[in-house]
Coordinates of C-alpha atoms in Angstrom, one line a residue:
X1 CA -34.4 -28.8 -67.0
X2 CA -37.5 -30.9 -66.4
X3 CA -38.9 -30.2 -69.6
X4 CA -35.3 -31.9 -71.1
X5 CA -35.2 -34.6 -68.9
X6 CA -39.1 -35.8 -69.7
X7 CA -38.4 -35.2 -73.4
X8 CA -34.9 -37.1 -74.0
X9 CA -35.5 -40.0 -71.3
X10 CA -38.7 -41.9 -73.5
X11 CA -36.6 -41.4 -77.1
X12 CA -33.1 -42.1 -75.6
X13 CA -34.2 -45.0 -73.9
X14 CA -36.1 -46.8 -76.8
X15 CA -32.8 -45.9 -79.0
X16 CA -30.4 -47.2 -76.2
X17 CA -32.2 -50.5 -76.0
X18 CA -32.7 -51.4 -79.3
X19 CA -29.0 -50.9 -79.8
X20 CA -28.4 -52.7 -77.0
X21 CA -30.7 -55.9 -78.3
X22 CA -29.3 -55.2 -81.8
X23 CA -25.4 -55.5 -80.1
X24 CA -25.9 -58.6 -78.0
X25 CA -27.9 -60.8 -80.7
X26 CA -25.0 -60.3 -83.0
X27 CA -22.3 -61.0 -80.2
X28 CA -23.9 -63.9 -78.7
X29 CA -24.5 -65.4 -82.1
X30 CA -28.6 -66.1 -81.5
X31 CA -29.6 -68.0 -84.5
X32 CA -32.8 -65.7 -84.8
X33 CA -30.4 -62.4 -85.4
X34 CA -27.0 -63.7 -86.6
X35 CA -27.2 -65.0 -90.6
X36 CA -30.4 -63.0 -91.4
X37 CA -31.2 -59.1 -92.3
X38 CA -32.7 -57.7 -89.1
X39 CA -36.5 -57.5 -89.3
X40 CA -37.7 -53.9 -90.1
X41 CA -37.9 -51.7 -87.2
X42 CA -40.8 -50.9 -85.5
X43 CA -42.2 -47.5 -86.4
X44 CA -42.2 -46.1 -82.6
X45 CA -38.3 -47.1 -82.7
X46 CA -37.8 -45.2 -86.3
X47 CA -39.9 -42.3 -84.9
X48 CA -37.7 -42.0 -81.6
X49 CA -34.1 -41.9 -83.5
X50 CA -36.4 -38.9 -85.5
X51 CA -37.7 -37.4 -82.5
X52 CA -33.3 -37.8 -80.5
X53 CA -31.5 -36.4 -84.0
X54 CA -34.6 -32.8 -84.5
X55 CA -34.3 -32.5 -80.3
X56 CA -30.8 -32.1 -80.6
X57 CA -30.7 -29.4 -83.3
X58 CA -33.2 -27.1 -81.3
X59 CA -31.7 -24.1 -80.4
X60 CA -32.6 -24.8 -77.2
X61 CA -31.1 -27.8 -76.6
X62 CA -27.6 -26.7 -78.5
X63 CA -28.1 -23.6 -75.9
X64 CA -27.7 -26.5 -73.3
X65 CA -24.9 -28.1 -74.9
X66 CA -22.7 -25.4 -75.4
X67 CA -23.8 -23.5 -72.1
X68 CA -24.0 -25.7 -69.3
X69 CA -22.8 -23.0 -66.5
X70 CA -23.6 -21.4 -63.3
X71 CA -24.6 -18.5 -65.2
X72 CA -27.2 -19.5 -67.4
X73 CA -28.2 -22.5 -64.5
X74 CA -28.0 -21.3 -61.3
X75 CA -28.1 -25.4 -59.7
X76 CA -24.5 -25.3 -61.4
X77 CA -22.9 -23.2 -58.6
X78 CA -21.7 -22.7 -55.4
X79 CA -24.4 -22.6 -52.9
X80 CA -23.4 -22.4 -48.9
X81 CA -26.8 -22.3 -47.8
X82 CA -27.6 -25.7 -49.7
X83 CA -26.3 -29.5 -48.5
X84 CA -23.6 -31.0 -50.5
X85 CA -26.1 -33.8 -51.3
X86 CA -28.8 -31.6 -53.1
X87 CA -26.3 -31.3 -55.9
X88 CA -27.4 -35.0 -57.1
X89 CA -29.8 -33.4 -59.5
X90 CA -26.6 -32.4 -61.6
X91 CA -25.7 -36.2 -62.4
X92 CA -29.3 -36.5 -63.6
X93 CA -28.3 -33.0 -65.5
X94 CA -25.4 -34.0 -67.0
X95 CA -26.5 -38.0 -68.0
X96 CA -29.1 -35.8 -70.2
X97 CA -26.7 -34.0 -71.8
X98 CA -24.3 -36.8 -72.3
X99 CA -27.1 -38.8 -74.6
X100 CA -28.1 -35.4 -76.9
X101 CA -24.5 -34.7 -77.0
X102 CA -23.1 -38.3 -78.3
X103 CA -26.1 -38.7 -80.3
X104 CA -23.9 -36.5 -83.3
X105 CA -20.2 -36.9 -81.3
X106 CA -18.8 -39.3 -83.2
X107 CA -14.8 -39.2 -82.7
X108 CA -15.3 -35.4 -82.9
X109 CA -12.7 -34.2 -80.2
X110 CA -13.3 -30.6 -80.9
X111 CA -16.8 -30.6 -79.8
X112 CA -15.8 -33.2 -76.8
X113 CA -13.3 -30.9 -75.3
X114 CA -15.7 -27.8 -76.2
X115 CA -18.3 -29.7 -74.1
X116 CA -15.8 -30.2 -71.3
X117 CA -14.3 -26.9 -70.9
X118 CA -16.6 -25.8 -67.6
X119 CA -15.5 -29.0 -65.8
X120 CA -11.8 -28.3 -66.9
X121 CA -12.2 -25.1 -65.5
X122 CA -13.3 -26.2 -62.3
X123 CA -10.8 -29.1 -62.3
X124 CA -8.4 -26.2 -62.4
X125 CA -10.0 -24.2 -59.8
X126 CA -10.0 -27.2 -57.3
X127 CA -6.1 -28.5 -58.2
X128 CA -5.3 -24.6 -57.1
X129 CA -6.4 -24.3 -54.1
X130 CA -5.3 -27.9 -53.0
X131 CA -1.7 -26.7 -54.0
X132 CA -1.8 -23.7 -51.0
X133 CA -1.7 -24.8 -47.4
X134 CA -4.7 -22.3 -47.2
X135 CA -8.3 -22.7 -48.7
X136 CA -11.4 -22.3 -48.3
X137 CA -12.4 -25.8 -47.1
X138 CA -16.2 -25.6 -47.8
X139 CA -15.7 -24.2 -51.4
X140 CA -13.2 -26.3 -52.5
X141 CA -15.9 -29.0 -51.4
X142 CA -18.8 -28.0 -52.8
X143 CA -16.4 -27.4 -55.8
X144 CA -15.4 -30.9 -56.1
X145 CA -18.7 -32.7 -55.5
X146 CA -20.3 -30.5 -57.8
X147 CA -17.6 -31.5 -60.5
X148 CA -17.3 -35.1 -59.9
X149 CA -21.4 -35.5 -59.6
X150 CA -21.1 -34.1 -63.2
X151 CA -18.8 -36.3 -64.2
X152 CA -20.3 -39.2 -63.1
X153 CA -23.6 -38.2 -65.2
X154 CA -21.3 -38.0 -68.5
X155 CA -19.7 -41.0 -67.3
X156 CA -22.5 -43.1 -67.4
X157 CA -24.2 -41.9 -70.6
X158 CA -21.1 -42.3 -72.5
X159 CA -21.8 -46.4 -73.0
X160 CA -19.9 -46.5 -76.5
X161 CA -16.0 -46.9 -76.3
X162 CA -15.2 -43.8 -78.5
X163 CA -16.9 -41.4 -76.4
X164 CA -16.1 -42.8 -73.2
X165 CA -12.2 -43.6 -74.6
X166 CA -12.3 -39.8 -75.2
X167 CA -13.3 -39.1 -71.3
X168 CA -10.9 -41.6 -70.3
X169 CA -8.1 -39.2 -71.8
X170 CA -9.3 -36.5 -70.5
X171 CA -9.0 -37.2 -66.6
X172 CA -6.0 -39.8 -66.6
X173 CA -4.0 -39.0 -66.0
X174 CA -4.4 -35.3 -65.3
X175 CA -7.2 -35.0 -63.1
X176 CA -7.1 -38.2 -61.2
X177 CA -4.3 -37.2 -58.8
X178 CA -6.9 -34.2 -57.9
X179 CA -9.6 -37.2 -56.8
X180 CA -7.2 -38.9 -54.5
X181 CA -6.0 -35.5 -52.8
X182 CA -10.1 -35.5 -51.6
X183 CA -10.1 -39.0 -50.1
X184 CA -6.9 -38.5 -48.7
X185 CA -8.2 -35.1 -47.2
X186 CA -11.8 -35.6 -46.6
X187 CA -12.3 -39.8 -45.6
X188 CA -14.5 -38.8 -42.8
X189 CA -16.8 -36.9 -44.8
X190 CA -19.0 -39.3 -46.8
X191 CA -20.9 -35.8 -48.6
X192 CA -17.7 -35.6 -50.0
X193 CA -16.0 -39.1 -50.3
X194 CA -19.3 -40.7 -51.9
X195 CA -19.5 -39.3 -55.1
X196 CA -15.9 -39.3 -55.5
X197 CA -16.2 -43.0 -55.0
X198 CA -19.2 -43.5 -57.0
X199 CA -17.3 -41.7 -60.0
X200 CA -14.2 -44.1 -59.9
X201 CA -17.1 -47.0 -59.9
X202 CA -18.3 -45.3 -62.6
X203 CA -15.2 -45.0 -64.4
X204 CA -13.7 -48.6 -64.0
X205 CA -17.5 -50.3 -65.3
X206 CA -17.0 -52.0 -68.0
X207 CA -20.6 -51.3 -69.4
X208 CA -21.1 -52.2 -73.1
X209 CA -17.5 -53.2 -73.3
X210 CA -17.0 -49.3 -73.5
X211 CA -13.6 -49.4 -71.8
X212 CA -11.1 -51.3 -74.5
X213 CA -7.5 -50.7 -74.5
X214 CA -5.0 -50.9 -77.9
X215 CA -2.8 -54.1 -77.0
X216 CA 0.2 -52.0 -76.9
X217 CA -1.9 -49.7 -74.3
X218 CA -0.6 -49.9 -70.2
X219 CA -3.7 -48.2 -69.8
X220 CA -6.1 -51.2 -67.8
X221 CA -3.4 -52.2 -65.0
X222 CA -2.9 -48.3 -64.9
X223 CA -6.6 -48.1 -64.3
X224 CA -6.3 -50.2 -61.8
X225 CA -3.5 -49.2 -60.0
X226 CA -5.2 -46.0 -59.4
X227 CA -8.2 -47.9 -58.7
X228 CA -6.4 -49.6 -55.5
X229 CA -4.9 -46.8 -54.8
X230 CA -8.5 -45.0 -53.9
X231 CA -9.6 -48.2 -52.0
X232 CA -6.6 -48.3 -50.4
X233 CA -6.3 -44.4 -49.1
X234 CA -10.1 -44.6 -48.2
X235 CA -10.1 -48.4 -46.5
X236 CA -7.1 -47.5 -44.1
X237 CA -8.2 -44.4 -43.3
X238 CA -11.6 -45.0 -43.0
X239 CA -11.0 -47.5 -40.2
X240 CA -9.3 -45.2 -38.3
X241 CA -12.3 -43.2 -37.2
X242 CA -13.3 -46.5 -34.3
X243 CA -16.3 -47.1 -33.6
X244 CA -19.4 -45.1 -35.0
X245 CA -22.8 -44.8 -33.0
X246 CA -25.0 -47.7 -34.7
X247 CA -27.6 -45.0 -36.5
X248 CA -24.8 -43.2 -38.1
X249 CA -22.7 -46.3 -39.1
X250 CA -24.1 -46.7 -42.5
X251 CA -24.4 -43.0 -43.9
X252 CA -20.4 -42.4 -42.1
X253 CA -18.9 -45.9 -42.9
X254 CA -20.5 -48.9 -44.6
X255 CA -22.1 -46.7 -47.5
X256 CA -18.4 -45.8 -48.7
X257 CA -17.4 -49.1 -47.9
X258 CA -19.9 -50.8 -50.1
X259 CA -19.2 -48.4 -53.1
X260 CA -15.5 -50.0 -53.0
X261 CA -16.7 -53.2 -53.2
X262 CA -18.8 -52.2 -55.5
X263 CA -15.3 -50.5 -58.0
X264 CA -13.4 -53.4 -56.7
X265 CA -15.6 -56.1 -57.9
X266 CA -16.5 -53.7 -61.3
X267 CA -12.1 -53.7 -62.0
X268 CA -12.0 -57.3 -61.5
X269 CA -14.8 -58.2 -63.5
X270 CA -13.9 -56.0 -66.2
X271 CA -11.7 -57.8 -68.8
X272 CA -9.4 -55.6 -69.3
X273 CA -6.7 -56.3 -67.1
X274 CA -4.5 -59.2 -66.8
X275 CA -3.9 -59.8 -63.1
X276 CA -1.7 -62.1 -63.3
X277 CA 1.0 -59.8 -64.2
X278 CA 1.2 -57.5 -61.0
X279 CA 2.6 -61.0 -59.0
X280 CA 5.1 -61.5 -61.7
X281 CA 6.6 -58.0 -62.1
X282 CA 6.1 -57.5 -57.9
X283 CA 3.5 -55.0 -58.3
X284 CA 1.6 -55.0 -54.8
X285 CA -1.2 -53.4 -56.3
X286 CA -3.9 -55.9 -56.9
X287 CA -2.8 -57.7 -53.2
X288 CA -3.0 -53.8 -51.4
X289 CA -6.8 -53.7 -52.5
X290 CA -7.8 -57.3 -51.7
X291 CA -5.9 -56.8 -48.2
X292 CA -8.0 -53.6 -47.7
X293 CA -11.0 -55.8 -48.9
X294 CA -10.2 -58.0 -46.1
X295 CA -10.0 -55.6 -43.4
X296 CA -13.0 -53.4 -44.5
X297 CA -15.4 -56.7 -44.0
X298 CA -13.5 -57.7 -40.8
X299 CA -14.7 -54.6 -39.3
X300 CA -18.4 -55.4 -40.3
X301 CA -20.8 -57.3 -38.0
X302 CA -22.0 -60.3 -40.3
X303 CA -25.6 -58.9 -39.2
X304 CA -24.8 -55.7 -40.9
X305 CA -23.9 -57.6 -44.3
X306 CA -27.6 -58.4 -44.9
X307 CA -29.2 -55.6 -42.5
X308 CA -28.3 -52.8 -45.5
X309 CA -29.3 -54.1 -48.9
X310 CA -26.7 -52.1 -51.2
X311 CA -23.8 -53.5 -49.3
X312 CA -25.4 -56.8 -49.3
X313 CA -25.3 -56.7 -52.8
X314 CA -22.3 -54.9 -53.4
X315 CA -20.3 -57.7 -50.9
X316 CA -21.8 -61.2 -52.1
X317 CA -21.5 -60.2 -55.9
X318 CA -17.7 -59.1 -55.1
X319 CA -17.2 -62.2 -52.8
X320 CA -18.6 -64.2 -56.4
X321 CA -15.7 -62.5 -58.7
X322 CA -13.3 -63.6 -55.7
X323 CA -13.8 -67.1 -55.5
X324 CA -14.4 -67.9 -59.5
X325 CA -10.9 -65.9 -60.4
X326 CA -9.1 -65.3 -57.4
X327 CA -9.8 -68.6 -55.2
X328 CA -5.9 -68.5 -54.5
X329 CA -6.1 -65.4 -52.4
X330 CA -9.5 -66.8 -50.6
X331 CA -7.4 -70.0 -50.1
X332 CA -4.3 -68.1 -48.6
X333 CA -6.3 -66.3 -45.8
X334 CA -6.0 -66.8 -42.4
X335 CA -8.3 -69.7 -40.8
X336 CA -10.6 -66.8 -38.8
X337 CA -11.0 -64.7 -42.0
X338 CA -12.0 -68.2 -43.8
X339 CA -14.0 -69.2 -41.2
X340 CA -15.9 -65.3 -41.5
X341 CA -16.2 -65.8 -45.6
X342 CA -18.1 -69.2 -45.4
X343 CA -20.4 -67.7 -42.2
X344 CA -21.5 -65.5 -44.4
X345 CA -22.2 -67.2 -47.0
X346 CA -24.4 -69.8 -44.4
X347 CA -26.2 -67.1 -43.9
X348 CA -26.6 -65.5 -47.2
X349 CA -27.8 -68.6 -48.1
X350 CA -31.2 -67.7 -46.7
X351 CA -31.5 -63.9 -47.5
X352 CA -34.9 -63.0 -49.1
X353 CA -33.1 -60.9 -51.5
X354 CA -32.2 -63.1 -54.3
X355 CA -29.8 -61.8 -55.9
X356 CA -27.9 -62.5 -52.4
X357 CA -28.8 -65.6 -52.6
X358 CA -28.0 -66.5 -56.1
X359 CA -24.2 -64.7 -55.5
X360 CA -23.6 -66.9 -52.5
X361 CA -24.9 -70.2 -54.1
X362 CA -22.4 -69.0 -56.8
X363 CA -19.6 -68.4 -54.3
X364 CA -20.2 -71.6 -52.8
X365 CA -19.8 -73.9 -55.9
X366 CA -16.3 -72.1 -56.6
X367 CA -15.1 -73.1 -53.5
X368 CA -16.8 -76.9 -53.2
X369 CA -15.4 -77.3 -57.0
X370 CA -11.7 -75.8 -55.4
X371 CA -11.9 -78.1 -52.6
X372 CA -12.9 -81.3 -54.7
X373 CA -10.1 -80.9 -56.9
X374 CA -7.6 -80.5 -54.0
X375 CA -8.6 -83.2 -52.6
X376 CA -9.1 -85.3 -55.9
X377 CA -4.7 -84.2 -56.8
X378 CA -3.7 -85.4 -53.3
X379 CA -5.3 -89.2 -53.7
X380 CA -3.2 -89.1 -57.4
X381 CA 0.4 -89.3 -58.2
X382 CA 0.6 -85.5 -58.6
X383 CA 3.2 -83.1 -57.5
X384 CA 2.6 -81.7 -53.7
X385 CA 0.3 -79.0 -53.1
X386 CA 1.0 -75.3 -52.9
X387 CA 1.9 -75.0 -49.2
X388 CA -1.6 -72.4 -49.7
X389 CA -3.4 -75.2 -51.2
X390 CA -2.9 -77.8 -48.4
X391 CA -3.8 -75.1 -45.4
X392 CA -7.1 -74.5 -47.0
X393 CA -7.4 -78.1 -47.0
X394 CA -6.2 -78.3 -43.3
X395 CA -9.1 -75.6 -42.2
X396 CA -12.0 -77.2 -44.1
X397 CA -11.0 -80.2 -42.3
X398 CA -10.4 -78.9 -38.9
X399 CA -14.1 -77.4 -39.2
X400 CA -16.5 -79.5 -41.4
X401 CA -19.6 -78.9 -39.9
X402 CA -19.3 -75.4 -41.9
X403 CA -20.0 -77.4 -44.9
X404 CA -22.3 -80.2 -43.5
X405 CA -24.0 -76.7 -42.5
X406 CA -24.4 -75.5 -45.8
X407 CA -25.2 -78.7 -47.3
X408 CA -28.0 -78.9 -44.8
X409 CA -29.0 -75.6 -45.7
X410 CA -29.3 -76.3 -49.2
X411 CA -30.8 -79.3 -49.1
X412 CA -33.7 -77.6 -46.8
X413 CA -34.0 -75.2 -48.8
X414 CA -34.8 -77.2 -51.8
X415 CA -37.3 -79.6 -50.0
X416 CA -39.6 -77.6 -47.8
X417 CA -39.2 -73.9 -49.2
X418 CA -40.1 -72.0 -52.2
X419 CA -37.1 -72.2 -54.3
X420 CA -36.5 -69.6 -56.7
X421 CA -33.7 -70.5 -57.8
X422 CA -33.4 -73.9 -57.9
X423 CA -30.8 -73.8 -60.7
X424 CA -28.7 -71.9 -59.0
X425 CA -28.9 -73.9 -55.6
X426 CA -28.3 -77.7 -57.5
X427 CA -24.4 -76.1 -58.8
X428 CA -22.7 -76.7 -54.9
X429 CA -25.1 -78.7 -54.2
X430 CA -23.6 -81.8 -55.9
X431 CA -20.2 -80.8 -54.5
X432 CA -21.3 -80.4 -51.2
X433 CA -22.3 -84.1 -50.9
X434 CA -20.0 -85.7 -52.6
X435 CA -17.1 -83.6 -50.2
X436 CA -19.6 -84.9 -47.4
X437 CA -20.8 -88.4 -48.9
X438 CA -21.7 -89.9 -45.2
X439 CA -23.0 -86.8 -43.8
X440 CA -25.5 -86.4 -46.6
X441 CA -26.5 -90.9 -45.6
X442 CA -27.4 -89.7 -42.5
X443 CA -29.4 -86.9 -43.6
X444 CA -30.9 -88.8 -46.0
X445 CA -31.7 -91.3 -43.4
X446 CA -33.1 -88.9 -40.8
X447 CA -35.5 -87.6 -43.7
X448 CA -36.8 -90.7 -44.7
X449 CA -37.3 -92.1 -40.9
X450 CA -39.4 -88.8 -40.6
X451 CA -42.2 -90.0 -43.2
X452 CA -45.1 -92.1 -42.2
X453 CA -44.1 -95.8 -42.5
X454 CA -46.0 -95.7 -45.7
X455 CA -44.4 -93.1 -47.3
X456 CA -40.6 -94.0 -46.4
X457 CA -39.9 -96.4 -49.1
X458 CA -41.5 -93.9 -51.7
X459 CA -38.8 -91.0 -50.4
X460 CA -36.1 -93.3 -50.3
X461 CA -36.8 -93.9 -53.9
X462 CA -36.8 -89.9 -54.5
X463 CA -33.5 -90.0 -52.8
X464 CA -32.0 -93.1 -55.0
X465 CA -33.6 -91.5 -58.3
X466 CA -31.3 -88.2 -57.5
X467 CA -28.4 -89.6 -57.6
X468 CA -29.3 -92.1 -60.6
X469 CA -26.2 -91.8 -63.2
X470 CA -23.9 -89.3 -60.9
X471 CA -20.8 -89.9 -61.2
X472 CA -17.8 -88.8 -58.5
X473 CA -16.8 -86.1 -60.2
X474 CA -18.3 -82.3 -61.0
X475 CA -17.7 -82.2 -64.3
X476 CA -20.3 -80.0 -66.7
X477 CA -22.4 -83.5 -68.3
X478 CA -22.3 -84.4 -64.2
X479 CA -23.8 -81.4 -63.2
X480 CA -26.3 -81.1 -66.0
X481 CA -27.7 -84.3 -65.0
X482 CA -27.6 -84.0 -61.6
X483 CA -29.4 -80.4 -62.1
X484 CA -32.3 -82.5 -63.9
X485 CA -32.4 -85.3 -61.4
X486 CA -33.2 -82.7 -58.6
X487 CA -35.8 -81.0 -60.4
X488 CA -37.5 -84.5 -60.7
X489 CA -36.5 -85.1 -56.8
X490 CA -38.4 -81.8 -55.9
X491 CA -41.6 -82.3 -58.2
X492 CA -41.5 -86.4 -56.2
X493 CA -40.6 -85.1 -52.9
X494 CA -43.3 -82.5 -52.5
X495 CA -46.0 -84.5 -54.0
X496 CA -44.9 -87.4 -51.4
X497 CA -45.3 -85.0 -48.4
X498 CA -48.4 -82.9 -49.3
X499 CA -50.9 -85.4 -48.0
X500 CA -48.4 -86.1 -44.9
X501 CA -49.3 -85.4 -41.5
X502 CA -45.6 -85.9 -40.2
X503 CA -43.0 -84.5 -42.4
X504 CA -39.5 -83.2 -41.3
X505 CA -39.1 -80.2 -39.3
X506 CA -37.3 -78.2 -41.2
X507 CA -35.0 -76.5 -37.7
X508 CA -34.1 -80.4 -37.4
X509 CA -31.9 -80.6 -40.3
X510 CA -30.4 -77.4 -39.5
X511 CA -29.6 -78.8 -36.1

């Protein structure tokens, strides 16, 4: 097995790149690929396709292909003496196999269901003995974590939409009910409820634009539906279990929790399904996983959001897909549950992991750009606000030291910090003070009083000079140029307080 895995990953990985390149040049429409005959590969690309296509046709490796059991390899069975989590080699296994077997696929079906005949058989295996009212427990377990670890490796190796439309037909909708019978049965187990988790995430990831439905295809919201389903069966139960002692909380709780965020967020993102049709047919579907969303992260210290990286990341880059398409639900929560969102945020704001950072700065320009257009149809003659719509209004008013907060943040993040990613931080920005035009004067104010008296008219000019040309609105050419202003703002700022012995403490804007 290590012998396969050291000989496909180098080749497979050139070939799966350069496709990649190849695919996105063409789709994005860079001048430098679209219009023009692709320069000649490079000779270590044309020697890996070579080295993929004569691998593949070693007996050996067909061996593999057409073999892949518990009696030729042994990791494939059922071990009791063994923990359910040293089966993750077999996702590594079976990833291997999924590149040497699509390399010469095609829309061969044959050879697919060929290929897939040990995991039907275990599919089978499993949906029997969850049919009696007596099993064995720890076999049909080690069973189904074996299988769906297997899956999961085939899953993610099948990036092209023919091979992974072919997978796709093969476990939906036979197999799936088999998948929510174990969270259903099992929620307290994570050695079991992980990696059936980490297969739906798997299955609902968009990657490569692999999962694309016929238009006359109910497949996507069907996706989904099963999709909320799991997140459903696993939140609600999952909650039930009280509290858990703080050194097992993450392996027993928040590990499963983040992998839903994690499929949640890969659904929504996913562009192939059109949410807006569960509200108009009274489908509860896509509303059952974002209230489960909602009561998962009530249950979760903020401290824990940013104490355990993967559900850091996992929460903020859901929270991101919320508030760009889904700022009505995020607007229809309850004051406390708005009040937890943007506390988060605040404090995501600082994290040292930047993609945190980056996903909260992004979160928090959605909401600034919903709030300034709220407020920008109420001072016109416009019909009245969703009833929604003016209670989000009513909280952000009743508390608006949460955003004079974040605004403070930003801002002192930008000037006495090493900001890396200053693009990122200028998009709420400019929202933030123009929702908080006064609170920013004052900040302003108390910056510039900080200076020596020789340097205070120099960063008053920095502060005029940033918001030379803006305009009261956050339109695109606003932004753009409010973007460039504060790059020139920072370069002025810093080279106005390096020689000064006073400067702002930065705990006093926070204050």
């Amino acid at each position: 097995m290590n012998w396969l895995l050291s000989s496909t990953s180098p080749a497979l990985g050139r070939l799966t790149e350069a496709t990649e390149m190849d695919r996105v040049g063409v789709r994005t429409g860079n001048p430098s690929v679209r219009g023009r005959p692709l320069p000649p590969e490079p000779p270590v690309l044309k020697e890996s396709k070579t080295s993929v296509r004569k691998l593949v046709k070693l007996s050996a490796v067909q061996f593999m292909l057409n073999n892949h059991t518990s009696e030729h390899f042994s990791f494939l069975g059922i071990n009791n003496q063994s923990n359910l989590s040293d089966m993750r080699c077999r996702t590594t296994f079976y990833t291997a196999l999924g590149r040497l077997l699509m390399v010469d696929l095609g829309e061969d079906e044959d050879q697919f269901e060929q290929f897939m005949l040990p995991l039907t058989a275990a599919f089978e295996a499993v949906a029997q003995m969850l049919s009696t009212n007596t099993f064995n427990e720890q076999e049909a377990k080690r069973t189904l974590v074996g299988m769906v670890r297997d899956l999961r490796g085939i899953a993610f190796a099948f990036n092209a939409k023919t091979s992974f439309m072919m997978l796709f037909d093969w476990i939906y909708p036979t197999y799936m009910p088999i998948l929510q019978r174990a969270i259903e049965l099992w929620y307290h187990d994570p050695a079991c409820t992980t990696p059936v988790l980490k297969l739906m995430a798997e299955l609902v990831h968009n990657r490569s634009q692999r999962l694309q439905f016929d238009v006359s295809s109910p497949n996507g919201i069907l996706l989904f539906r099963e999709t909320s389903k799991m997140i459903t069966t696993y939140g609600n139960r999952i909650l039930t279990l009280g509290e858990v002692p703080k050194e097992q909380v993450y392996g027993v709780k928040l590990k499963g929790v983040s992998v839903c965020f994690a499929m949640l967020k890969a659904v929504l993102s996913g562009n192939y399904v059109n949410f807006g049709v569960f509200r108009l047919y009274g489908d509860d579907a896509l509303d059952n996983a974002l209230q489960t969303f909602i009561k998962l992260l009530l249950s979760i210290p903020h401290s824990d959001l940013l104490d355990y990286p993967k559900l850091s990341q996992s929460f903020y880059s859901l929270l991101e897909v919320l508030t760009q398409d889904h700022m009505n639900f995020i607007a229809s929560l309850e004051p406390h549950v708005v009040m937890y969102i943007l506390s988060s945020i605040s404090e995501g704001l600082t994290a040292l992991d930047t993609m945190v950072c980056t996903g909260c700065c992004s979160s928090l320009d959605h909401i600034v750009t919903y709030l300034f257009k709220q407020l920008s149809r109420s001072t016109k003659k416009r019909p009245a606000p969703m009833a929604t719509d003016d209670r989000f209004l009513h909280i952000m008013q009743q508390h608006p030291e949460m955003i004079q907060q974040m605004l403070s943040t930003v801002l002192n993040i930008i000037i006495f910090e090493d900001c890396r990613n200053q693009w990122s931080m200028s998009r709420p920005l400019l929202g933030l003070i123009l929702l908080n035009e006064k609170y920013f004067a004052d900040l302003r104010n108390s910056i510039v009083s900080s200076q020596p008296p020789e340097k205070q008219q120099a960063m008053h000019l920095c502060f005029e000079n940033l918001m030379e040309g803006i305009e009261r609105n956050l339109l695109t050419k606003n932004r753009d140029r409010f973007t460039q202003n504060l790059s020139v703002f920072r370069r002025e700022v810093n080279d106005s307080m390096k020689n000064s012995t006073y400067g702002v403490n930065s705990n006093d804007m926070m204050s």
